[in-house]
PDB file of N, CA and C in Angstrom:
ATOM      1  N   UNK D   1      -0.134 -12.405   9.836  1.00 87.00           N
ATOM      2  CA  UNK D   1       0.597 -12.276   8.608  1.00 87.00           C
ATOM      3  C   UNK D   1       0.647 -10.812   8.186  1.00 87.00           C
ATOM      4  N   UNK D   2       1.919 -10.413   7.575  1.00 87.00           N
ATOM      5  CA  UNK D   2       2.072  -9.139   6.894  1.00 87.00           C
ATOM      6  C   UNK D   2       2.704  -9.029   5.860  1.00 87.00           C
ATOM      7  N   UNK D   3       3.137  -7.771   5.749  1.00 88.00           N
ATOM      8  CA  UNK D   3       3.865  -8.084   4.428  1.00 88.00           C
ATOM      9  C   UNK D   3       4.603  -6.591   4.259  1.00 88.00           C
ATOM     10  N   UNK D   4       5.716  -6.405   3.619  1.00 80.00           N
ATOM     11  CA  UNK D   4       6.328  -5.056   3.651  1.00 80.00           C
ATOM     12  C   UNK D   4       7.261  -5.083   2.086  1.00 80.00           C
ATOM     13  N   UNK D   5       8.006  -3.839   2.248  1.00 77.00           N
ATOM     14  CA  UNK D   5       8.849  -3.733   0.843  1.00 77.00           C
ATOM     15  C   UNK D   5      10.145  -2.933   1.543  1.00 77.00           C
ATOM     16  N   UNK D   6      11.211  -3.565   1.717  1.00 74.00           N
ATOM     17  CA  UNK D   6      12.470  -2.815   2.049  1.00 74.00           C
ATOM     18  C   UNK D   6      13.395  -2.204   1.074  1.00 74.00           C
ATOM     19  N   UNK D   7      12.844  -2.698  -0.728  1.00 72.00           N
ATOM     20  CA  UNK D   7      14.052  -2.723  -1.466  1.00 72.00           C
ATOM     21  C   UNK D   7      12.885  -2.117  -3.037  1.00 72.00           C
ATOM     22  N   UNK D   8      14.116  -0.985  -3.541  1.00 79.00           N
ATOM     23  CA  UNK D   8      13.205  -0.888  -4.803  1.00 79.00           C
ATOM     24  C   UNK D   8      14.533  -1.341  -6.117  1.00 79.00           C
ATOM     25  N   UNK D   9      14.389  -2.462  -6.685  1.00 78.00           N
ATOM     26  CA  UNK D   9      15.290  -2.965  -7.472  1.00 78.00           C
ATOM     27  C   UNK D   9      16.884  -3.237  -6.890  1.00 78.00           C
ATOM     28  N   UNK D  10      16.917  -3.762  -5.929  1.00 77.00           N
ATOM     29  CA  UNK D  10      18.313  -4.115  -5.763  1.00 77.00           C
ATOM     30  C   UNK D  10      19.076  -5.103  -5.927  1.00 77.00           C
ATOM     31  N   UNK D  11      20.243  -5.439  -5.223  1.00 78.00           N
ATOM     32  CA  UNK D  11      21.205  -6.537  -5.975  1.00 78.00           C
ATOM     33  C   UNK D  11      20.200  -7.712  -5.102  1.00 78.00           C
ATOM     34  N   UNK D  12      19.642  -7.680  -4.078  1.00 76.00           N
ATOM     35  CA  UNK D  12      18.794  -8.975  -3.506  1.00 76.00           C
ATOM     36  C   UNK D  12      17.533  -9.145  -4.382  1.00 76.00           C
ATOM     37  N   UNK D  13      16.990  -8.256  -5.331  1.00 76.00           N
ATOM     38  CA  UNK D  13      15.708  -8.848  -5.801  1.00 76.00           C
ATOM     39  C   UNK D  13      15.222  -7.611  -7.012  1.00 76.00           C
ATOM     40  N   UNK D  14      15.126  -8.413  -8.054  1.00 80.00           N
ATOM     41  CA  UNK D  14      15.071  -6.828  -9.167  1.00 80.00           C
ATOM     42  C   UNK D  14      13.798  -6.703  -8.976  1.00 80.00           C
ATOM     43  N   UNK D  15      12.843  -7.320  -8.540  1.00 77.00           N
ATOM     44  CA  UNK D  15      11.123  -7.212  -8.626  1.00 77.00           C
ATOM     45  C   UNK D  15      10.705  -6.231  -7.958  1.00 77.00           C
ATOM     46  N   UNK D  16      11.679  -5.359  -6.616  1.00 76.00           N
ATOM     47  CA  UNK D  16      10.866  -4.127  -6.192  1.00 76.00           C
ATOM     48  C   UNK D  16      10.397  -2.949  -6.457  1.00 76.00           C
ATOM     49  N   UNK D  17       9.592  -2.285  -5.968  1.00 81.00           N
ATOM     50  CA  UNK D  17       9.129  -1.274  -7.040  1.00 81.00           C
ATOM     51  C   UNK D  17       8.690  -0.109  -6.099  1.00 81.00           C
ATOM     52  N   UNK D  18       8.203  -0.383  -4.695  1.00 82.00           N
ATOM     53  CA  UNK D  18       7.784   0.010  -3.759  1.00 82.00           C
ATOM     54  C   UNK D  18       6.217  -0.006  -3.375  1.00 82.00           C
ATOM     55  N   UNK D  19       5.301  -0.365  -4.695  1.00 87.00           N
ATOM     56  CA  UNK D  19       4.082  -0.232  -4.688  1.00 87.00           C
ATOM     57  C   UNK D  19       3.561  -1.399  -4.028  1.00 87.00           C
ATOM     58  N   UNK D  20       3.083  -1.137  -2.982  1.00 90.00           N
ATOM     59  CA  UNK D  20       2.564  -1.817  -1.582  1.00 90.00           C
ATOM     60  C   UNK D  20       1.297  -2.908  -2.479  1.00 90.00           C
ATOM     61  N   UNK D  21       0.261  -2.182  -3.594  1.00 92.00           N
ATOM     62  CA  UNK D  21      -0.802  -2.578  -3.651  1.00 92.00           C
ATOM     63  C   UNK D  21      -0.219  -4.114  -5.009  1.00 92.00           C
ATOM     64  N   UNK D  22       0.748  -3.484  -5.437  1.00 91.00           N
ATOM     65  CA  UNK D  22       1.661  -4.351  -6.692  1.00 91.00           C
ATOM     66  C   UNK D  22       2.439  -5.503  -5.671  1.00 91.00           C
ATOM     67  N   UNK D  23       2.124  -5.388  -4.489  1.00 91.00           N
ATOM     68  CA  UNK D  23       3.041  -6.507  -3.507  1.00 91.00           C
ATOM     69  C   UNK D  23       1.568  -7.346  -2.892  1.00 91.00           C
ATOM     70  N   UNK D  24       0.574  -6.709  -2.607  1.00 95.00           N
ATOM     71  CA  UNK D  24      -0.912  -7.674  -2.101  1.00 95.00           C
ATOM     72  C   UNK D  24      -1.359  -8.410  -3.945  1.00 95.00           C
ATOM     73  N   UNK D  25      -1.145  -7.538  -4.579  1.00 95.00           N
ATOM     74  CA  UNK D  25      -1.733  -8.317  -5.561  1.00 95.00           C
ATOM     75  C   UNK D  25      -0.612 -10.250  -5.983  1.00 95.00           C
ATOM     76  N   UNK D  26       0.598  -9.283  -5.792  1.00 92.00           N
ATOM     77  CA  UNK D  26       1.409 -10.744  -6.255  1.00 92.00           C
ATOM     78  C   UNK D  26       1.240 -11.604  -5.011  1.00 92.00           C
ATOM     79  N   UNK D  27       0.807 -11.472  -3.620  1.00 94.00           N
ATOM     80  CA  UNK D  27       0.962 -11.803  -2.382  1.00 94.00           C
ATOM     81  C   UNK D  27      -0.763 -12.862  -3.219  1.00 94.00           C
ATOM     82  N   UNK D  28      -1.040 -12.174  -3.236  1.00 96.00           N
ATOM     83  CA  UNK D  28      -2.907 -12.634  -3.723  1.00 96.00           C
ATOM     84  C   UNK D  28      -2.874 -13.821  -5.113  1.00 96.00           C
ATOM     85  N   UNK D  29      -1.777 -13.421  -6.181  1.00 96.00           N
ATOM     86  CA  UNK D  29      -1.593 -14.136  -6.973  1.00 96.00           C
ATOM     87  C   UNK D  29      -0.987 -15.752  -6.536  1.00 96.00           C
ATOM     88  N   UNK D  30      -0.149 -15.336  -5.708  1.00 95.00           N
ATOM     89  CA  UNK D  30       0.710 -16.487  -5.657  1.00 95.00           C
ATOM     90  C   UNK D  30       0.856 -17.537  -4.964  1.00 95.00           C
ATOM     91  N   UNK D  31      -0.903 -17.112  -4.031  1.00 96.00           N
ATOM     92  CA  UNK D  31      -1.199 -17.789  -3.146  1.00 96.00           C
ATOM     93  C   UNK D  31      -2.344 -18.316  -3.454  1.00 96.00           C
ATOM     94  N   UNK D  32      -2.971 -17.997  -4.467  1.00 97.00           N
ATOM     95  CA  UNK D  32      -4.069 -18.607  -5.305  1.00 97.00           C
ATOM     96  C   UNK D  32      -5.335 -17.738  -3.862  1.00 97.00           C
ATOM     97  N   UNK D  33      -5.570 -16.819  -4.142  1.00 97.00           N
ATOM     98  CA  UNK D  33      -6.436 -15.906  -3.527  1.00 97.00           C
ATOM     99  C   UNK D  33      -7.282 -15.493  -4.542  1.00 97.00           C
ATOM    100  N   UNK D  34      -8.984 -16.246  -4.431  1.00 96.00           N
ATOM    101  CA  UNK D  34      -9.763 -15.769  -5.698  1.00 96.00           C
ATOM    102  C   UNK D  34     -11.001 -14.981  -4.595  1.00 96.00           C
ATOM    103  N   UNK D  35     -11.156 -15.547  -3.516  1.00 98.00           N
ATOM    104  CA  UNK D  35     -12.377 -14.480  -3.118  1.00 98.00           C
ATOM    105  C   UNK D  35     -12.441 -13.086  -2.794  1.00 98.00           C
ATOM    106  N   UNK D  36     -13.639 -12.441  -2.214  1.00 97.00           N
ATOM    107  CA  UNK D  36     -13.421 -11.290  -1.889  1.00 97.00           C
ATOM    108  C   UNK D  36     -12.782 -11.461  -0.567  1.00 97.00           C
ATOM    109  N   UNK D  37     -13.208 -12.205   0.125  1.00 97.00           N
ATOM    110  CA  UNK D  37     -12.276 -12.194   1.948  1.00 97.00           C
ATOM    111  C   UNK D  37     -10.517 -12.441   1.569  1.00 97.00           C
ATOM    112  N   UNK D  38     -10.609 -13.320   1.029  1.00 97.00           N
ATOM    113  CA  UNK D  38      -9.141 -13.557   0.363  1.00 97.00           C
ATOM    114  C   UNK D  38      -8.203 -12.556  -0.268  1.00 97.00           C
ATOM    115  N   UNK D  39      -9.059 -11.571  -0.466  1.00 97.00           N
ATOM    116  CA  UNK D  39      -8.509 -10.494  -1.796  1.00 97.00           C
ATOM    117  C   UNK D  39      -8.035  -9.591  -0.652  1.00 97.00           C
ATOM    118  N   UNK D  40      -9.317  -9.110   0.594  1.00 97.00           N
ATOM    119  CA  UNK D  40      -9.538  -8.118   1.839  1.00 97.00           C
ATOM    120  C   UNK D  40      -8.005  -8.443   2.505  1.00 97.00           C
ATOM    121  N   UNK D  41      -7.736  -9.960   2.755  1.00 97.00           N
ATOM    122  CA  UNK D  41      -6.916 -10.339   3.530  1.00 97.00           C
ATOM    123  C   UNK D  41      -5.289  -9.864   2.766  1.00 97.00           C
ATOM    124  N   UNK D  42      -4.842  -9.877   2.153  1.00 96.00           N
ATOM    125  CA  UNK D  42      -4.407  -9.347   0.986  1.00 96.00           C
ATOM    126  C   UNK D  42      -3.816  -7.856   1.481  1.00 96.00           C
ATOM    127  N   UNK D  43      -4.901  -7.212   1.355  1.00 96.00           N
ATOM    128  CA  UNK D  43      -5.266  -5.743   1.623  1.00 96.00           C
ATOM    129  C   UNK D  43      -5.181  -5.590   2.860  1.00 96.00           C
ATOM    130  N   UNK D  44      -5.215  -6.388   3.946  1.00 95.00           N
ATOM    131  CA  UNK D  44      -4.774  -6.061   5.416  1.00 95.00           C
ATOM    132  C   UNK D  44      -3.474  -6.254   5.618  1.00 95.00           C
ATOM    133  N   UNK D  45      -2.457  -7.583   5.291  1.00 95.00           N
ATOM    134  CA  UNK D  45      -1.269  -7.407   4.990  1.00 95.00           C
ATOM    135  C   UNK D  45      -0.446  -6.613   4.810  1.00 95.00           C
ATOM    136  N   UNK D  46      -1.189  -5.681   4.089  1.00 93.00           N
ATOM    137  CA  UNK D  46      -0.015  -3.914   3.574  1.00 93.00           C
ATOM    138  C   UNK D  46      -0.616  -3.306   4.148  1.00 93.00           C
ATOM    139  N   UNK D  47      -1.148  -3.119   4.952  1.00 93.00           N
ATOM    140  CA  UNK D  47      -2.381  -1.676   5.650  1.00 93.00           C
ATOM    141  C   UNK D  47      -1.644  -2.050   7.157  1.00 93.00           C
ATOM    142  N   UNK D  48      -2.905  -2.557   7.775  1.00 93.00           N
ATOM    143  CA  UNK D  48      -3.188  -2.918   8.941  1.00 93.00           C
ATOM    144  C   UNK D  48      -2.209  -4.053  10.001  1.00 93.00           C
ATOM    145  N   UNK D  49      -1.892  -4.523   9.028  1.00 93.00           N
ATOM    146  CA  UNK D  49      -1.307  -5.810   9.733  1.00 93.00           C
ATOM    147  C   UNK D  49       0.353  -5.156   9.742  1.00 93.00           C
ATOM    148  N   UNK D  50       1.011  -4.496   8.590  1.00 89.00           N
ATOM    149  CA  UNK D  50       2.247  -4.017   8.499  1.00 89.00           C
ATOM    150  C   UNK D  50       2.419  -3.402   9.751  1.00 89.00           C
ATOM    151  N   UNK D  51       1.439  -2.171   9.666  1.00 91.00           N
ATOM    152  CA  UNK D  51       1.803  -0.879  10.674  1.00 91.00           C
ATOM    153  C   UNK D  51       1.297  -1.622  12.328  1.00 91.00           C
ATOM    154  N   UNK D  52       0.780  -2.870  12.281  1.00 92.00           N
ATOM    155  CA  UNK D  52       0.828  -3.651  13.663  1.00 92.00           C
ATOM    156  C   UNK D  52       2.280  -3.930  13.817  1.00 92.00           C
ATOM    157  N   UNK D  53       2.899  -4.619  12.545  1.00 92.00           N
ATOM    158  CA  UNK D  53       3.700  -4.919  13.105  1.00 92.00           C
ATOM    159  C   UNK D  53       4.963  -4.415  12.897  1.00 92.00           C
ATOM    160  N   UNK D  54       5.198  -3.271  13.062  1.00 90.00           N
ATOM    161  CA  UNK D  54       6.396  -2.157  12.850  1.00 90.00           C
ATOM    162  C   UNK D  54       5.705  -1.197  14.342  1.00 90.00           C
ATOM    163  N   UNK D  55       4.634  -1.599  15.053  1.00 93.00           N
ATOM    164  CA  UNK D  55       3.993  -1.216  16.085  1.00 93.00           C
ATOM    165  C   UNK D  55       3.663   0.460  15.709  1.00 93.00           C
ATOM    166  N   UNK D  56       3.411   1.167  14.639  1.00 88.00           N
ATOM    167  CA  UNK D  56       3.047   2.212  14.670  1.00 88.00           C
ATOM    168  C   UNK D  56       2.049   2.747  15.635  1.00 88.00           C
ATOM    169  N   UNK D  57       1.584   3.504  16.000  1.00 83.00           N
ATOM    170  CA  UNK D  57       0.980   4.053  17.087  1.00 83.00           C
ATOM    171  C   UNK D  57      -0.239   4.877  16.377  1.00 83.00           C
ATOM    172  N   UNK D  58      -1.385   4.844  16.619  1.00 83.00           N
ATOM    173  CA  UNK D  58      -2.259   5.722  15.874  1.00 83.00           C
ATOM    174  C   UNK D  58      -2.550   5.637  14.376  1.00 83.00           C
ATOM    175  N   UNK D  59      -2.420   4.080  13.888  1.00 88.00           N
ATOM    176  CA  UNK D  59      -2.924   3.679  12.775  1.00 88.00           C
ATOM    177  C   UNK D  59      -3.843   3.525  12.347  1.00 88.00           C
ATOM    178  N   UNK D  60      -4.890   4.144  10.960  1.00 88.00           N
ATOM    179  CA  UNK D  60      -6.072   3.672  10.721  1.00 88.00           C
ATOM    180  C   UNK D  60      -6.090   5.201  10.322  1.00 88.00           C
ATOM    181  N   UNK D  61      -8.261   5.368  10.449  1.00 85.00           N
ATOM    182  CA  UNK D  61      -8.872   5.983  10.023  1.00 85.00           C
ATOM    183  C   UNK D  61      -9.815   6.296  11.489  1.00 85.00           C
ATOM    184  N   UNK D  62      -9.366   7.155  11.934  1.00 85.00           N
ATOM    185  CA  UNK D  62      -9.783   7.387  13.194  1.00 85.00           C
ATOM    186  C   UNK D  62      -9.115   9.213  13.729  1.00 85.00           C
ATOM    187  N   UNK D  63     -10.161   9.669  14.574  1.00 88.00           N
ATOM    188  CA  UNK D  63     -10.255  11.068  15.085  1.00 88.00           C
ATOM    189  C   UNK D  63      -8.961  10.826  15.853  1.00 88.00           C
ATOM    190  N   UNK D  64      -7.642  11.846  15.215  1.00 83.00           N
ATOM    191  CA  UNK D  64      -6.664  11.950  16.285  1.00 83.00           C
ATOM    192  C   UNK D  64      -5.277  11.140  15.834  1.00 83.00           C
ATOM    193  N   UNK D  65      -5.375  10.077  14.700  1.00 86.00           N
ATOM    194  CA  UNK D  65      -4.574   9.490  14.159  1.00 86.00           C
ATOM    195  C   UNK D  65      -4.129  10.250  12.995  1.00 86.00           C
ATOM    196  N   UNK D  66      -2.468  10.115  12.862  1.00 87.00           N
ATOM    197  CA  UNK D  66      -1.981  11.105  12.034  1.00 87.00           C
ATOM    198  C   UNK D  66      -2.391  10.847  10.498  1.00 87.00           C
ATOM    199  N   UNK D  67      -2.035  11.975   9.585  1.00 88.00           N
ATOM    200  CA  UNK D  67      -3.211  12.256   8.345  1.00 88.00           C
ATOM    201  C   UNK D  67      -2.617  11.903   7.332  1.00 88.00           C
ATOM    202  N   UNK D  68      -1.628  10.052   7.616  1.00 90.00           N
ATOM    203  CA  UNK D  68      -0.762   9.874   6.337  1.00 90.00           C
ATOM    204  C   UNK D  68      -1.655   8.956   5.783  1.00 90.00           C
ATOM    205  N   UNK D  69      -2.191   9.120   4.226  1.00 91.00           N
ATOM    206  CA  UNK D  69      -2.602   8.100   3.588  1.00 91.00           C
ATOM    207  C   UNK D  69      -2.477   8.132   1.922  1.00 91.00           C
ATOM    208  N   UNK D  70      -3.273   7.056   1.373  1.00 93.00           N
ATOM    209  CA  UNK D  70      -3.137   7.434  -0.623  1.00 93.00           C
ATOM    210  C   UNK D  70      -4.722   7.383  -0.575  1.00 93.00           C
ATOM    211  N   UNK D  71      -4.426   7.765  -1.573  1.00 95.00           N
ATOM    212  CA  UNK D  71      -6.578   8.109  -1.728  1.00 95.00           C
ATOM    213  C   UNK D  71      -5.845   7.310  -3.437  1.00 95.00           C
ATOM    214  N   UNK D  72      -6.973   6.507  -3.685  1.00 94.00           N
ATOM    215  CA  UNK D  72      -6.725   5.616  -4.775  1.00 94.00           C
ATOM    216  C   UNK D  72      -8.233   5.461  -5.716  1.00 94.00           C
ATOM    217  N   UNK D  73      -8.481   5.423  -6.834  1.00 94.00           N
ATOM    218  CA  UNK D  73      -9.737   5.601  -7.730  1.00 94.00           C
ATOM    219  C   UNK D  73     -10.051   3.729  -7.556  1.00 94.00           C
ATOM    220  N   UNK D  74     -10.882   3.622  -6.683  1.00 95.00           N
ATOM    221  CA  UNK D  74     -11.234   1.741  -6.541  1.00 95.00           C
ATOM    222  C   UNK D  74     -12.472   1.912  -5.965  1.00 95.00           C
ATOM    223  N   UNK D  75     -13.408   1.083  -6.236  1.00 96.00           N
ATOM    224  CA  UNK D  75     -14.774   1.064  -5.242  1.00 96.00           C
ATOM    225  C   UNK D  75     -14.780   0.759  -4.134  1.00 96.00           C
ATOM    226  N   UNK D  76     -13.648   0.061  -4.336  1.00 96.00           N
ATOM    227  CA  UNK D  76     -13.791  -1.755  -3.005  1.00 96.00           C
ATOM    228  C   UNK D  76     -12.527  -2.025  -2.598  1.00 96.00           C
ATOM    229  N   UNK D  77     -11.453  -2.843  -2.100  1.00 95.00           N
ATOM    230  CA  UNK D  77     -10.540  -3.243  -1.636  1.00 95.00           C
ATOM    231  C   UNK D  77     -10.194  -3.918  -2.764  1.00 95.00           C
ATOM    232  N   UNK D  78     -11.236  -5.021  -2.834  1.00 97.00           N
ATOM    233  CA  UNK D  78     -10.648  -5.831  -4.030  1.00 97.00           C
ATOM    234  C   UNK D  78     -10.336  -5.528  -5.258  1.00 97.00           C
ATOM    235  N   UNK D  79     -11.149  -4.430  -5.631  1.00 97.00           N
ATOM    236  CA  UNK D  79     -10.697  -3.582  -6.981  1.00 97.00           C
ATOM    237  C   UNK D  79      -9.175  -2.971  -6.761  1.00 97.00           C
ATOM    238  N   UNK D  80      -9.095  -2.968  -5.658  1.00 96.00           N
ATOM    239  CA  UNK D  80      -7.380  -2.241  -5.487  1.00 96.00           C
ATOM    240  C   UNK D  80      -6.366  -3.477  -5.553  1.00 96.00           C
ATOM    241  N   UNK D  81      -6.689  -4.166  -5.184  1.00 97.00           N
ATOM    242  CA  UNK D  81      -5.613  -5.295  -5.089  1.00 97.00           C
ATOM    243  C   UNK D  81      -5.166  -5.767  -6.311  1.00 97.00           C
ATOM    244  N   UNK D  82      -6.635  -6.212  -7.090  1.00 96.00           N
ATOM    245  CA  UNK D  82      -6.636  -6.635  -8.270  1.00 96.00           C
ATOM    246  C   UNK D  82      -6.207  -5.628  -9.167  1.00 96.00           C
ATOM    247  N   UNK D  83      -6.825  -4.553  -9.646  1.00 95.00           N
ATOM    248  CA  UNK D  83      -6.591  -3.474 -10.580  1.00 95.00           C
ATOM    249  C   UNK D  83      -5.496  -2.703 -10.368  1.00 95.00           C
ATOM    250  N   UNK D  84      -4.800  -2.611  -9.051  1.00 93.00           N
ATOM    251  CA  UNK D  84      -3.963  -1.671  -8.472  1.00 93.00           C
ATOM    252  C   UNK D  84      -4.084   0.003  -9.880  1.00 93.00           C
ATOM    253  N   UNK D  85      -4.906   0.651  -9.477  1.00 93.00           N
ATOM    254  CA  UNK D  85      -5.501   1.482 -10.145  1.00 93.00           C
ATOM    255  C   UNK D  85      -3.997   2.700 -10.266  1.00 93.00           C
ATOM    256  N   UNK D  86      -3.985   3.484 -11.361  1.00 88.00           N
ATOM    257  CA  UNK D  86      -3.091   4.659 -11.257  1.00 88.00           C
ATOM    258  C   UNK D  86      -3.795   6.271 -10.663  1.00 88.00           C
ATOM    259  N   UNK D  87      -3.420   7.119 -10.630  1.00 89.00           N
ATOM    260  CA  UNK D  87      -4.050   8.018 -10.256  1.00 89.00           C
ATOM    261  C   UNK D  87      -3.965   8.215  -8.705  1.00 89.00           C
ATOM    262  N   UNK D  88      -3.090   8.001  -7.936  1.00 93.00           N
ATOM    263  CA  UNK D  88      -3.264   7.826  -7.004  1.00 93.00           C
ATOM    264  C   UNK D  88      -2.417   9.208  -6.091  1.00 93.00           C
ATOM    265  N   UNK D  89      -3.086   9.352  -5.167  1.00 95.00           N
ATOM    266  CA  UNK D  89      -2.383  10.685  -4.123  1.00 95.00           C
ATOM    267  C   UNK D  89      -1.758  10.432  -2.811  1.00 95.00           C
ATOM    268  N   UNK D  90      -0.765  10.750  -2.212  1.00 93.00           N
ATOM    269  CA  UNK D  90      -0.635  10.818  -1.133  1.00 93.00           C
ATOM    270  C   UNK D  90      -0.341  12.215  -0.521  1.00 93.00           C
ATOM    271  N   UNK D  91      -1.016  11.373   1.022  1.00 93.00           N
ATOM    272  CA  UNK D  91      -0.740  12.891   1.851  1.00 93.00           C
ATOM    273  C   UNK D  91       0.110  12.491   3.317  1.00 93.00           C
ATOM    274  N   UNK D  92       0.729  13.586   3.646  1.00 91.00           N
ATOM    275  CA  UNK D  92       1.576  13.469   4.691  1.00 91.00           C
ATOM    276  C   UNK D  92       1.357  14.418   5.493  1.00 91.00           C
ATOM    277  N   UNK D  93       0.201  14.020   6.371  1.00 90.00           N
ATOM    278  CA  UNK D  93       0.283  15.454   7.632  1.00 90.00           C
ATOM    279  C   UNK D  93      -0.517  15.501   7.142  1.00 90.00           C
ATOM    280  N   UNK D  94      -1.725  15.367   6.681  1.00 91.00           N
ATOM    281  CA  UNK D  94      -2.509  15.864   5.916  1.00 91.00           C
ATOM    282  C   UNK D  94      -2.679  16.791   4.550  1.00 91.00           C
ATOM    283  N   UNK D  95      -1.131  16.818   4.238  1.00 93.00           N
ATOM    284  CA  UNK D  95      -0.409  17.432   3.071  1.00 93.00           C
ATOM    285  C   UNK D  95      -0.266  16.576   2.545  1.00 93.00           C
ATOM    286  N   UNK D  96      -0.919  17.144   0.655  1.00 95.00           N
ATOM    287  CA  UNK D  96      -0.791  16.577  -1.026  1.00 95.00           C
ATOM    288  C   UNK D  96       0.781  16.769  -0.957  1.00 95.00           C
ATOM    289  N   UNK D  97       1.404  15.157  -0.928  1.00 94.00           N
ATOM    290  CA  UNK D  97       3.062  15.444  -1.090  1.00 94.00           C
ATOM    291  C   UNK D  97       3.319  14.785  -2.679  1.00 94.00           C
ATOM    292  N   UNK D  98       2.375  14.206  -2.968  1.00 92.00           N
ATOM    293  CA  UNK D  98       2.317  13.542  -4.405  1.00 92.00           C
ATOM    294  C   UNK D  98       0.969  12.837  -4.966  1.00 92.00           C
ATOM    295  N   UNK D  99       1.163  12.938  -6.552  1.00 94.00           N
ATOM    296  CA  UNK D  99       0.433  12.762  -7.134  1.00 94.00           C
ATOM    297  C   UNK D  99       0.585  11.737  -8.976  1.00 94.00           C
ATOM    298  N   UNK D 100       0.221  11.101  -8.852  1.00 92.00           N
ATOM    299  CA  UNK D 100       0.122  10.158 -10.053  1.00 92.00           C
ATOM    300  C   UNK D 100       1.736   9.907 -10.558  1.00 92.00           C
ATOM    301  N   UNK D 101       2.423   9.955  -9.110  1.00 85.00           N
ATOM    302  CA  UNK D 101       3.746   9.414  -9.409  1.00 85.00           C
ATOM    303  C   UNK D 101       4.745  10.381  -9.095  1.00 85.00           C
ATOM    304  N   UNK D 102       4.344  11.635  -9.185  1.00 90.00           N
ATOM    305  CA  UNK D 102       5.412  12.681  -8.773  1.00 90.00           C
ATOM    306  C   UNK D 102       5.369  13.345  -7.733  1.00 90.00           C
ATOM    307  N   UNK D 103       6.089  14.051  -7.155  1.00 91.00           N
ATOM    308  CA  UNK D 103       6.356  14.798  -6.375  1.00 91.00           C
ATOM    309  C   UNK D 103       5.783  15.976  -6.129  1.00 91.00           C
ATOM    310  N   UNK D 104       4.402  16.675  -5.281  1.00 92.00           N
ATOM    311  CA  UNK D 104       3.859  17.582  -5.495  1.00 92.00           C
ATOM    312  C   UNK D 104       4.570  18.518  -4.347  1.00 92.00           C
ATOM    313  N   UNK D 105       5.040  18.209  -3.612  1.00 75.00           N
ATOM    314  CA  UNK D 105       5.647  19.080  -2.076  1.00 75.00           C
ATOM    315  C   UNK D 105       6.439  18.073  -1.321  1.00 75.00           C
ATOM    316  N   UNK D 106       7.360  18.380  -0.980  1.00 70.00           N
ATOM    317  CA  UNK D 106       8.544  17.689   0.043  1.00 70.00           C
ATOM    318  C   UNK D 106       7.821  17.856   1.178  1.00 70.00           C
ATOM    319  N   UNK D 107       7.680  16.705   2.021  1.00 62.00           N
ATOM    320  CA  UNK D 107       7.190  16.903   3.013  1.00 62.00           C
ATOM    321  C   UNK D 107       8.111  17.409   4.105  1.00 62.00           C
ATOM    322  N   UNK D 108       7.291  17.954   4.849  1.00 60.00           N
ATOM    323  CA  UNK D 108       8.095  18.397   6.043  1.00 60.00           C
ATOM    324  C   UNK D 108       8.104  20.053   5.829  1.00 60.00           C
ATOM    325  N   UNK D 109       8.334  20.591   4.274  1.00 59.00           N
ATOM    326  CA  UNK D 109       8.684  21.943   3.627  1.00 59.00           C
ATOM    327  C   UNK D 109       7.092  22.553   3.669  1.00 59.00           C
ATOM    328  N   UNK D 110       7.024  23.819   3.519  1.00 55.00           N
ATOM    329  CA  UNK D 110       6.483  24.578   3.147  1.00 55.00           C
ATOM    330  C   UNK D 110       6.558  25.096   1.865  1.00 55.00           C
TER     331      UNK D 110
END
């Protein structure tokens, strides 16, 4: 099982938004998901299981895999799913391309 987001508000569905962790949580809601494995599973859906199955190459947290991720204020998985916390960063290349919603550097640019 996975789970993805192709659409942010369009004529097929006004509910998109793009926020991956706002798609495990309703994925978690609506499936009546109360544990922590349940919550994890959730959280593999948009992570792990997506980029399986779009076959990305060099996914994860591993020496040598490329340096795209969000660094998010959560203890646990399940605090992310559930809380889907704000504050959040991404990096591309290992480049700050954004931050708490905006745009810190175009990726690709210098």
């Amino acid at each position: 099982m996975f789970s993805g987001n192709d659409n942010i508000r369009d004529s097929w569905s006004p509910y998109g938004d793009g926020d991956m962790l706002g798609r495990a949580m309703m994925i978690g809601y609506r499936s009546g998901f109360y544990t922590d494995e349940e919550l994890a599973i959730t959280f593999d859906m948009i992570t792990a299981a997506g980029a399986k199955a779009l076959r990305l190459e060099d996914y994860g947290l591993h020496v040598g895999a490329k340096a795209d991720f969000v660094t998010l204020n959560a203890v646990h998985i399940q605090e992310a799913v559930v809380a889907r916390p704000s504050g959040r960063s991404v990096y591309k290349g290992g480049v700050l391309t954004a931050r708490d919603n905006r745009v810190v550097k175009a990726a690709g640019r210098s």
